[in-house]
Amino acid sequence: MLARPSLTALRITGQTLIIGTIGAALAEVINAPIAVLTGPAVLVSLAAVTGIRTGIDDTIRNLVFLLVGVSIGSGVDASATQAMLRWPFAFAALGVMLWATLWLCAQLLRRGFGMDRRSAYLAAAPGHLSFVISLSMGLNLDSTRIIVIQSVRLLALTLTVPALAAAFGIDLSGPVMPTGAALAWVHLATLLLAGLGIGYILDRIGLPAPLLIGGMVASSLGHATEITPGVMHPWLGYAGLMAVGTLIGARFNGITRASLMQSLGAGLIVTTLTIAMTLLTALPVAYALGFASTHVLVAFAPGGLETMIAMGIVLGANPGFVAACHVARLLFLTILLPTFVGRINHP
């Protein structure tokens, strides 16, 4: 989970984070929605497709996730417990939405873009990119095209969800981090160590993004019991979110412009259909749970787990609800994808 990075990895990480920082600054200047995430995502992805080598070392990435998890956990409140008995309905709706989205998008990719059925199902998957790549390689499919479509989906969702939030009348001009007294340094260190330990256990049992969730669990418990009061130091929280935005753009590393143009249309159309399905499901669920529609939208939106959870805190969503939905989404896909792909007898 944590390993000593090489000098080359550190150099690439450093230049990628510099590009991400510039992207965040430019986005702030033009008042882009959630500039700390969208700015780095756009500029780093542009740098990657022009041939600049980008990437974040795995150890640094995991430490960023731990920091972001602790930051998100500091926003847990009593409403999470009050809503828990109603969450099973949300999970059931999420499962049906994922099944329908996967089937519809795969049919679109097959009939509209000539993809074989296995590749179409994997390219249509609303999330779980690492699992999708593993399956595509194991089946000797066109992994490059699948990765391009999936990367376009991640970037498009990162840009679209804030735009939809603005369309719903949500003011995104406020601070991106919770306000209040900052965590004492000893409390921050305690939460980071506890999150690291919990993350190690979660990693051993195969849960996705273990340090992100570990940090959230440790911080949520610390704040619920008032043992570690306070919010993340703003500059640390901002740096963590900016690194998450940078990670989104870095997924385009190694993708050529020719490969991008070949599959850009497919990726955008699949993303549009996915967003439509998410909206159709999120709005009635939000009404039933008594949540803000944008909060359920970000919980159901099939972007990267770490990205959508981070975006949830920016939008002021219930962090426990958002995290639970995204973990459930990955678990659903772990079952659905082999079911869809495995029942196909030939390409």
PDB file of N, CA, C and O in Angstrom, residues 227-292:
ATOM      1  N   ILE A 227     -13.713  13.458  20.250  1.00  0.00           N
ATOM      2  CA  ILE A 227     -12.344  13.260  20.736  1.00  0.00           C
ATOM      3  C   ILE A 227     -11.376  14.129  19.935  1.00  0.00           C
ATOM      4  O   ILE A 227     -10.376  14.625  20.472  1.00  0.00           O
ATOM      5  N   THR A 228     -11.675  14.330  18.633  1.00  0.00           N
ATOM      6  CA  THR A 228     -10.797  15.125  17.777  1.00  0.00           C
ATOM      7  C   THR A 228     -11.607  16.228  17.101  1.00  0.00           C
ATOM      8  O   THR A 228     -11.864  16.176  15.899  1.00  0.00           O
ATOM      9  N   PRO A 229     -12.027  17.242  17.843  1.00  0.00           N
ATOM     10  CA  PRO A 229     -12.842  18.305  17.243  1.00  0.00           C
ATOM     11  C   PRO A 229     -12.021  19.170  16.281  1.00  0.00           C
ATOM     12  O   PRO A 229     -10.793  19.230  16.372  1.00  0.00           O
ATOM     13  N   GLY A 230     -12.730  19.819  15.367  1.00  0.00           N
ATOM     14  CA  GLY A 230     -12.064  20.730  14.440  1.00  0.00           C
ATOM     15  C   GLY A 230     -12.098  20.221  13.013  1.00  0.00           C
ATOM     16  O   GLY A 230     -12.383  19.051  12.757  1.00  0.00           O
ATOM     17  N   VAL A 231     -11.807  21.114  12.079  1.00  0.00           N
ATOM     18  CA  VAL A 231     -11.810  20.769  10.657  1.00  0.00           C
ATOM     19  C   VAL A 231     -10.379  20.783  10.130  1.00  0.00           C
ATOM     20  O   VAL A 231      -9.462  21.287  10.778  1.00  0.00           O
ATOM     21  N   MET A 232     -10.220  20.211   8.945  1.00  0.00           N
ATOM     22  CA  MET A 232      -8.900  20.168   8.326  1.00  0.00           C
ATOM     23  C   MET A 232      -8.385  21.589   8.073  1.00  0.00           C
ATOM     24  O   MET A 232      -9.141  22.483   7.710  1.00  0.00           O
ATOM     25  N   HIS A 233      -7.080  21.785   8.280  1.00  0.00           N
ATOM     26  CA  HIS A 233      -6.466  23.068   7.959  1.00  0.00           C
ATOM     27  C   HIS A 233      -6.749  23.381   6.485  1.00  0.00           C
ATOM     28  O   HIS A 233      -6.498  22.538   5.605  1.00  0.00           O
ATOM     29  N   PRO A 234      -7.271  24.571   6.185  1.00  0.00           N
ATOM     30  CA  PRO A 234      -7.723  24.863   4.818  1.00  0.00           C
ATOM     31  C   PRO A 234      -6.670  24.610   3.748  1.00  0.00           C
ATOM     32  O   PRO A 234      -6.984  24.048   2.695  1.00  0.00           O
ATOM     33  N   TRP A 235      -5.435  24.995   3.994  1.00  0.00           N
ATOM     34  CA  TRP A 235      -4.413  24.825   2.955  1.00  0.00           C
ATOM     35  C   TRP A 235      -4.116  23.356   2.698  1.00  0.00           C
ATOM     36  O   TRP A 235      -3.855  22.952   1.559  1.00  0.00           O
ATOM     37  N   LEU A 236      -4.199  22.510   3.741  1.00  0.00           N
ATOM     38  CA  LEU A 236      -3.980  21.083   3.563  1.00  0.00           C
ATOM     39  C   LEU A 236      -5.144  20.447   2.804  1.00  0.00           C
ATOM     40  O   LEU A 236      -4.945  19.627   1.902  1.00  0.00           O
ATOM     41  N   GLY A 237      -6.360  20.821   3.175  1.00  0.00           N
ATOM     42  CA  GLY A 237      -7.526  20.289   2.490  1.00  0.00           C
ATOM     43  C   GLY A 237      -7.551  20.705   1.026  1.00  0.00           C
ATOM     44  O   GLY A 237      -7.866  19.901   0.140  1.00  0.00           O
ATOM     45  N   TYR A 238      -7.188  21.963   0.761  1.00  0.00           N
ATOM     46  CA  TYR A 238      -7.173  22.451  -0.622  1.00  0.00           C
ATOM     47  C   TYR A 238      -6.130  21.694  -1.439  1.00  0.00           C
ATOM     48  O   TYR A 238      -6.387  21.290  -2.578  1.00  0.00           O
ATOM     49  N   ALA A 239      -4.955  21.482  -0.843  1.00  0.00           N
ATOM     50  CA  ALA A 239      -3.899  20.756  -1.551  1.00  0.00           C
ATOM     51  C   ALA A 239      -4.337  19.326  -1.865  1.00  0.00           C
ATOM     52  O   ALA A 239      -4.045  18.790  -2.947  1.00  0.00           O
ATOM     53  N   GLY A 240      -5.052  18.696  -0.937  1.00  0.00           N
ATOM     54  CA  GLY A 240      -5.521  17.334  -1.172  1.00  0.00           C
ATOM     55  C   GLY A 240      -6.523  17.258  -2.313  1.00  0.00           C
ATOM     56  O   GLY A 240      -6.418  16.398  -3.186  1.00  0.00           O
ATOM     57  N   LEU A 241      -7.477  18.189  -2.344  1.00  0.00           N
ATOM     58  CA  LEU A 241      -8.467  18.200  -3.413  1.00  0.00           C
ATOM     59  C   LEU A 241      -7.824  18.527  -4.762  1.00  0.00           C
ATOM     60  O   LEU A 241      -8.194  17.958  -5.794  1.00  0.00           O
ATOM     61  N   MET A 242      -6.847  19.429  -4.753  1.00  0.00           N
ATOM     62  CA  MET A 242      -6.149  19.769  -5.995  1.00  0.00           C
ATOM     63  C   MET A 242      -5.401  18.552  -6.534  1.00  0.00           C
ATOM     64  O   MET A 242      -5.367  18.311  -7.746  1.00  0.00           O
ATOM     65  N   ALA A 243      -4.823  17.760  -5.649  1.00  0.00           N
ATOM     66  CA  ALA A 243      -4.130  16.540  -6.079  1.00  0.00           C
ATOM     67  C   ALA A 243      -5.122  15.530  -6.658  1.00  0.00           C
ATOM     68  O   ALA A 243      -4.799  14.824  -7.621  1.00  0.00           O
ATOM     69  N   VAL A 244      -6.328  15.457  -6.103  1.00  0.00           N
ATOM     70  CA  VAL A 244      -7.350  14.563  -6.652  1.00  0.00           C
ATOM     71  C   VAL A 244      -7.717  14.995  -8.065  1.00  0.00           C
ATOM     72  O   VAL A 244      -7.834  14.167  -8.980  1.00  0.00           O
ATOM     73  N   GLY A 245      -7.890  16.303  -8.284  1.00  0.00           N
ATOM     74  CA  GLY A 245      -8.164  16.803  -9.623  1.00  0.00           C
ATOM     75  C   GLY A 245      -7.031  16.494 -10.587  1.00  0.00           C
ATOM     76  O   GLY A 245      -7.254  16.143 -11.750  1.00  0.00           O
ATOM     77  N   THR A 246      -5.798  16.600 -10.102  1.00  0.00           N
ATOM     78  CA  THR A 246      -4.630  16.286 -10.924  1.00  0.00           C
ATOM     79  C   THR A 246      -4.623  14.820 -11.330  1.00  0.00           C
ATOM     80  O   THR A 246      -4.267  14.463 -12.457  1.00  0.00           O
ATOM     81  N   LEU A 247      -5.024  13.942 -10.416  1.00  0.00           N
ATOM     82  CA  LEU A 247      -5.083  12.507 -10.705  1.00  0.00           C
ATOM     83  C   LEU A 247      -6.049  12.191 -11.840  1.00  0.00           C
ATOM     84  O   LEU A 247      -5.793  11.289 -12.646  1.00  0.00           O
ATOM     85  N   ILE A 248      -7.149  12.930 -11.916  1.00  0.00           N
ATOM     86  CA  ILE A 248      -8.113  12.692 -12.990  1.00  0.00           C
ATOM     87  C   ILE A 248      -7.460  12.936 -14.341  1.00  0.00           C
ATOM     88  O   ILE A 248      -7.549  12.118 -15.260  1.00  0.00           O
ATOM     89  N   GLY A 249      -6.787  14.072 -14.467  1.00  0.00           N
ATOM     90  CA  GLY A 249      -6.136  14.395 -15.722  1.00  0.00           C
ATOM     91  C   GLY A 249      -5.008  13.446 -16.055  1.00  0.00           C
ATOM     92  O   GLY A 249      -4.767  13.128 -17.232  1.00  0.00           O
ATOM     93  N   ALA A 250      -4.306  12.959 -15.040  1.00  0.00           N
ATOM     94  CA  ALA A 250      -3.159  12.075 -15.266  1.00  0.00           C
ATOM     95  C   ALA A 250      -3.572  10.730 -15.842  1.00  0.00           C
ATOM     96  O   ALA A 250      -2.727   9.994 -16.358  1.00  0.00           O
ATOM     97  N   ARG A 251      -4.854  10.386 -15.787  1.00  0.00           N
ATOM     98  CA  ARG A 251      -5.316   9.122 -16.377  1.00  0.00           C
ATOM     99  C   ARG A 251      -5.146   9.116 -17.898  1.00  0.00           C
ATOM    100  O   ARG A 251      -5.196   8.063 -18.520  1.00  0.00           O
ATOM    101  N   PHE A 252      -4.966  10.297 -18.499  1.00  0.00           N
ATOM    102  CA  PHE A 252      -4.778  10.368 -19.951  1.00  0.00           C
ATOM    103  C   PHE A 252      -3.320  10.150 -20.350  1.00  0.00           C
ATOM    104  O   PHE A 252      -2.997  10.223 -21.535  1.00  0.00           O
ATOM    105  N   ASN A 253      -2.457   9.900 -19.397  1.00  0.00           N
ATOM    106  CA  ASN A 253      -1.049   9.671 -19.707  1.00  0.00           C
ATOM    107  C   ASN A 253      -0.889   8.469 -20.649  1.00  0.00           C
ATOM    108  O   ASN A 253      -1.463   7.399 -20.414  1.00  0.00           O
ATOM    109  N   GLY A 254      -0.133   8.669 -21.725  1.00  0.00           N
ATOM    110  CA  GLY A 254       0.118   7.589 -22.676  1.00  0.00           C
ATOM    111  C   GLY A 254      -0.940   7.423 -23.743  1.00  0.00           C
ATOM    112  O   GLY A 254      -0.766   6.628 -24.671  1.00  0.00           O
ATOM    113  N   ILE A 255      -2.034   8.161 -23.648  1.00  0.00           N
ATOM    114  CA  ILE A 255      -3.086   8.088 -24.665  1.00  0.00           C
ATOM    115  C   ILE A 255      -2.741   9.068 -25.789  1.00  0.00           C
ATOM    116  O   ILE A 255      -2.586  10.267 -25.551  1.00  0.00           O
ATOM    117  N   THR A 256      -2.594   8.575 -26.997  1.00  0.00           N
ATOM    118  CA  THR A 256      -2.243   9.431 -28.125  1.00  0.00           C
ATOM    119  C   THR A 256      -3.454  10.229 -28.591  1.00  0.00           C
ATOM    120  O   THR A 256      -4.605   9.858 -28.325  1.00  0.00           O
ATOM    121  N   ARG A 257      -3.169  11.323 -29.319  1.00  0.00           N
ATOM    122  CA  ARG A 257      -4.269  12.132 -29.833  1.00  0.00           C
ATOM    123  C   ARG A 257      -5.129  11.334 -30.820  1.00  0.00           C
ATOM    124  O   ARG A 257      -6.355  11.509 -30.880  1.00  0.00           O
ATOM    125  N   ALA A 258      -4.468  10.468 -31.594  1.00  0.00           N
ATOM    126  CA  ALA A 258      -5.230   9.649 -32.555  1.00  0.00           C
ATOM    127  C   ALA A 258      -6.200   8.726 -31.820  1.00  0.00           C
ATOM    128  O   ALA A 258      -7.374   8.591 -32.203  1.00  0.00           O
ATOM    129  N   SER A 259      -5.718   8.086 -30.751  1.00  0.00           N
ATOM    130  CA  SER A 259      -6.586   7.198 -29.967  1.00  0.00           C
ATOM    131  C   SER A 259      -7.717   7.980 -29.312  1.00  0.00           C
ATOM    132  O   SER A 259      -8.865   7.510 -29.243  1.00  0.00           O
ATOM    133  N   LEU A 260      -7.389   9.188 -28.830  1.00  0.00           N
ATOM    134  CA  LEU A 260      -8.408  10.008 -28.187  1.00  0.00           C
ATOM    135  C   LEU A 260      -9.502  10.401 -29.177  1.00  0.00           C
ATOM    136  O   LEU A 260     -10.694  10.293 -28.883  1.00  0.00           O
ATOM    137  N   MET A 261      -9.111  10.860 -30.368  1.00  0.00           N
ATOM    138  CA  MET A 261     -10.092  11.295 -31.350  1.00  0.00           C
ATOM    139  C   MET A 261     -10.951  10.130 -31.838  1.00  0.00           C
ATOM    140  O   MET A 261     -12.137  10.308 -32.139  1.00  0.00           O
ATOM    141  N   GLN A 262     -10.355   8.932 -31.904  1.00  0.00           N
ATOM    142  CA  GLN A 262     -11.099   7.766 -32.370  1.00  0.00           C
ATOM    143  C   GLN A 262     -12.264   7.437 -31.444  1.00  0.00           C
ATOM    144  O   GLN A 262     -13.330   7.009 -31.897  1.00  0.00           O
ATOM    145  N   SER A 263     -12.067   7.640 -30.150  1.00  0.00           N
ATOM    146  CA  SER A 263     -13.071   7.200 -29.181  1.00  0.00           C
ATOM    147  C   SER A 263     -13.704   8.343 -28.391  1.00  0.00           C
ATOM    148  O   SER A 263     -14.494   8.094 -27.479  1.00  0.00           O
ATOM    149  N   LEU A 264     -13.364   9.588 -28.745  1.00  0.00           N
ATOM    150  CA  LEU A 264     -13.900  10.730 -28.003  1.00  0.00           C
ATOM    151  C   LEU A 264     -15.420  10.795 -28.102  1.00  0.00           C
ATOM    152  O   LEU A 264     -16.122  10.978 -27.099  1.00  0.00           O
ATOM    153  N   GLY A 265     -15.952  10.633 -29.322  1.00  0.00           N
ATOM    154  CA  GLY A 265     -17.398  10.701 -29.507  1.00  0.00           C
ATOM    155  C   GLY A 265     -18.124   9.626 -28.725  1.00  0.00           C
ATOM    156  O   GLY A 265     -19.153   9.895 -28.081  1.00  0.00           O
ATOM    157  N   ALA A 266     -17.581   8.399 -28.757  1.00  0.00           N
ATOM    158  CA  ALA A 266     -18.203   7.304 -28.008  1.00  0.00           C
ATOM    159  C   ALA A 266     -18.207   7.606 -26.520  1.00  0.00           C
ATOM    160  O   ALA A 266     -19.205   7.387 -25.826  1.00  0.00           O
ATOM    161  N   GLY A 267     -17.084   8.124 -26.029  1.00  0.00           N
ATOM    162  CA  GLY A 267     -16.994   8.434 -24.609  1.00  0.00           C
ATOM    163  C   GLY A 267     -17.974   9.512 -24.186  1.00  0.00           C
ATOM    164  O   GLY A 267     -18.624   9.402 -23.137  1.00  0.00           O
ATOM    165  N   LEU A 268     -18.129  10.551 -25.006  1.00  0.00           N
ATOM    166  CA  LEU A 268     -19.036  11.648 -24.663  1.00  0.00           C
ATOM    167  C   LEU A 268     -20.496  11.214 -24.724  1.00  0.00           C
ATOM    168  O   LEU A 268     -21.305  11.593 -23.869  1.00  0.00           O
ATOM    169  N   ILE A 269     -20.845  10.392 -25.721  1.00  0.00           N
ATOM    170  CA  ILE A 269     -22.230   9.930 -25.839  1.00  0.00           C
ATOM    171  C   ILE A 269     -22.585   8.988 -24.688  1.00  0.00           C
ATOM    172  O   ILE A 269     -23.672   9.073 -24.097  1.00  0.00           O
ATOM    173  N   VAL A 270     -21.664   8.085 -24.342  1.00  0.00           N
ATOM    174  CA  VAL A 270     -21.894   7.188 -23.207  1.00  0.00           C
ATOM    175  C   VAL A 270     -22.038   7.997 -21.918  1.00  0.00           C
ATOM    176  O   VAL A 270     -22.905   7.711 -21.079  1.00  0.00           O
ATOM    177  N   THR A 271     -21.213   9.036 -21.769  1.00  0.00           N
ATOM    178  CA  THR A 271     -21.299   9.879 -20.575  1.00  0.00           C
ATOM    179  C   THR A 271     -22.648  10.589 -20.507  1.00  0.00           C
ATOM    180  O   THR A 271     -23.268  10.675 -19.444  1.00  0.00           O
ATOM    181  N   THR A 272     -23.109  11.091 -21.643  1.00  0.00           N
ATOM    182  CA  THR A 272     -24.404  11.782 -21.683  1.00  0.00           C
ATOM    183  C   THR A 272     -25.539  10.851 -21.271  1.00  0.00           C
ATOM    184  O   THR A 272     -26.411  11.224 -20.467  1.00  0.00           O
ATOM    185  N   LEU A 273     -25.542   9.629 -21.807  1.00  0.00           N
ATOM    186  CA  LEU A 273     -26.577   8.662 -21.444  1.00  0.00           C
ATOM    187  C   LEU A 273     -26.476   8.288 -19.966  1.00  0.00           C
ATOM    188  O   LEU A 273     -27.500   8.163 -19.275  1.00  0.00           O
ATOM    189  N   THR A 274     -25.248   8.138 -19.478  1.00  0.00           N
ATOM    190  CA  THR A 274     -25.044   7.801 -18.068  1.00  0.00           C
ATOM    191  C   THR A 274     -25.570   8.896 -17.158  1.00  0.00           C
ATOM    192  O   THR A 274     -26.210   8.635 -16.136  1.00  0.00           O
ATOM    193  N   ILE A 275     -25.304  10.161 -17.519  1.00  0.00           N
ATOM    194  CA  ILE A 275     -25.791  11.286 -16.716  1.00  0.00           C
ATOM    195  C   ILE A 275     -27.311  11.323 -16.720  1.00  0.00           C
ATOM    196  O   ILE A 275     -27.957  11.577 -15.685  1.00  0.00           O
ATOM    197  N   ALA A 276     -27.913  11.059 -17.886  1.00  0.00           N
ATOM    198  CA  ALA A 276     -29.380  11.050 -17.970  1.00  0.00           C
ATOM    199  C   ALA A 276     -29.963   9.973 -17.061  1.00  0.00           C
ATOM    200  O   ALA A 276     -30.947  10.217 -16.335  1.00  0.00           O
ATOM    201  N   MET A 277     -29.373   8.785 -17.072  1.00  0.00           N
ATOM    202  CA  MET A 277     -29.851   7.702 -16.211  1.00  0.00           C
ATOM    203  C   MET A 277     -29.678   8.067 -14.737  1.00  0.00           C
ATOM    204  O   MET A 277     -30.534   7.764 -13.895  1.00  0.00           O
ATOM    205  N   THR A 278     -28.548   8.724 -14.424  1.00  0.00           N
ATOM    206  CA  THR A 278     -28.289   9.128 -13.041  1.00  0.00           C
ATOM    207  C   THR A 278     -29.329  10.136 -12.572  1.00  0.00           C
ATOM    208  O   THR A 278     -29.843  10.046 -11.454  1.00  0.00           O
ATOM    209  N   LEU A 279     -29.639  11.112 -13.420  1.00  0.00           N
ATOM    210  CA  LEU A 279     -30.641  12.112 -13.064  1.00  0.00           C
ATOM    211  C   LEU A 279     -32.010  11.482 -12.861  1.00  0.00           C
ATOM    212  O   LEU A 279     -32.720  11.788 -11.886  1.00  0.00           O
ATOM    213  N   LEU A 280     -32.395  10.586 -13.763  1.00  0.00           N
ATOM    214  CA  LEU A 280     -33.709   9.943 -13.672  1.00  0.00           C
ATOM    215  C   LEU A 280     -33.854   9.136 -12.385  1.00  0.00           C
ATOM    216  O   LEU A 280     -34.955   8.983 -11.856  1.00  0.00           O
ATOM    217  N   THR A 281     -32.734   8.610 -11.880  1.00  0.00           N
ATOM    218  CA  THR A 281     -32.775   7.816 -10.649  1.00  0.00           C
ATOM    219  C   THR A 281     -32.591   8.680  -9.411  1.00  0.00           C
ATOM    220  O   THR A 281     -33.260   8.499  -8.394  1.00  0.00           O
ATOM    221  N   ALA A 282     -31.677   9.653  -9.486  1.00  0.00           N
ATOM    222  CA  ALA A 282     -31.318  10.449  -8.308  1.00  0.00           C
ATOM    223  C   ALA A 282     -32.459  11.347  -7.845  1.00  0.00           C
ATOM    224  O   ALA A 282     -32.659  11.522  -6.634  1.00  0.00           O
ATOM    225  N   LEU A 283     -33.214  11.910  -8.766  1.00  0.00           N
ATOM    226  CA  LEU A 283     -34.257  12.865  -8.375  1.00  0.00           C
ATOM    227  C   LEU A 283     -35.350  12.218  -7.515  1.00  0.00           C
ATOM    228  O   LEU A 283     -35.686  12.745  -6.443  1.00  0.00           O
ATOM    229  N   PRO A 284     -35.933  11.063  -7.915  1.00  0.00           N
ATOM    230  CA  PRO A 284     -36.934  10.450  -7.031  1.00  0.00           C
ATOM    231  C   PRO A 284     -36.350   9.935  -5.720  1.00  0.00           C
ATOM    232  O   PRO A 284     -37.016   9.967  -4.679  1.00  0.00           O
ATOM    233  N   VAL A 285     -35.102   9.440  -5.750  1.00  0.00           N
ATOM    234  CA  VAL A 285     -34.469   8.978  -4.517  1.00  0.00           C
ATOM    235  C   VAL A 285     -34.263  10.158  -3.564  1.00  0.00           C
ATOM    236  O   VAL A 285     -34.488  10.041  -2.356  1.00  0.00           O
ATOM    237  N   ALA A 286     -33.832  11.299  -4.101  1.00  0.00           N
ATOM    238  CA  ALA A 286     -33.639  12.492  -3.273  1.00  0.00           C
ATOM    239  C   ALA A 286     -34.955  12.907  -2.615  1.00  0.00           C
ATOM    240  O   ALA A 286     -34.989  13.263  -1.435  1.00  0.00           O
ATOM    241  N   TYR A 287     -36.034  12.838  -3.375  1.00  0.00           N
ATOM    242  CA  TYR A 287     -37.347  13.196  -2.823  1.00  0.00           C
ATOM    243  C   TYR A 287     -37.740  12.237  -1.703  1.00  0.00           C
ATOM    244  O   TYR A 287     -38.235  12.656  -0.643  1.00  0.00           O
ATOM    245  N   ALA A 288     -37.490  10.943  -1.926  1.00  0.00           N
ATOM    246  CA  ALA A 288     -37.874   9.938  -0.927  1.00  0.00           C
ATOM    247  C   ALA A 288     -37.058  10.057   0.354  1.00  0.00           C
ATOM    248  O   ALA A 288     -37.569   9.849   1.454  1.00  0.00           O
ATOM    249  N   LEU A 289     -35.772  10.393   0.218  1.00  0.00           N
ATOM    250  CA  LEU A 289     -34.898  10.476   1.389  1.00  0.00           C
ATOM    251  C   LEU A 289     -34.928  11.837   2.064  1.00  0.00           C
ATOM    252  O   LEU A 289     -34.427  11.993   3.178  1.00  0.00           O
ATOM    253  N   GLY A 290     -35.472  12.830   1.354  1.00  0.00           N
ATOM    254  CA  GLY A 290     -35.450  14.172   1.907  1.00  0.00           C
ATOM    255  C   GLY A 290     -34.094  14.829   1.787  1.00  0.00           C
ATOM    256  O   GLY A 290     -33.760  15.740   2.554  1.00  0.00           O
ATOM    257  N   PHE A 291     -33.279  14.377   0.826  1.00  0.00           N
ATOM    258  CA  PHE A 291     -31.959  14.958   0.587  1.00  0.00           C
ATOM    259  C   PHE A 291     -32.029  15.963  -0.550  1.00  0.00           C
ATOM    260  O   PHE A 291     -32.944  15.925  -1.383  1.00  0.00           O
ATOM    261  N   ALA A 292     -31.059  16.854  -0.622  1.00  0.00           N
ATOM    262  CA  ALA A 292     -30.931  17.747  -1.765  1.00  0.00           C
ATOM    263  C   ALA A 292     -30.640  16.909  -3.010  1.00  0.00           C
ATOM    264  O   ALA A 292     -29.875  15.943  -2.949  1.00  0.00           O
TER     265      ALA A 292
END
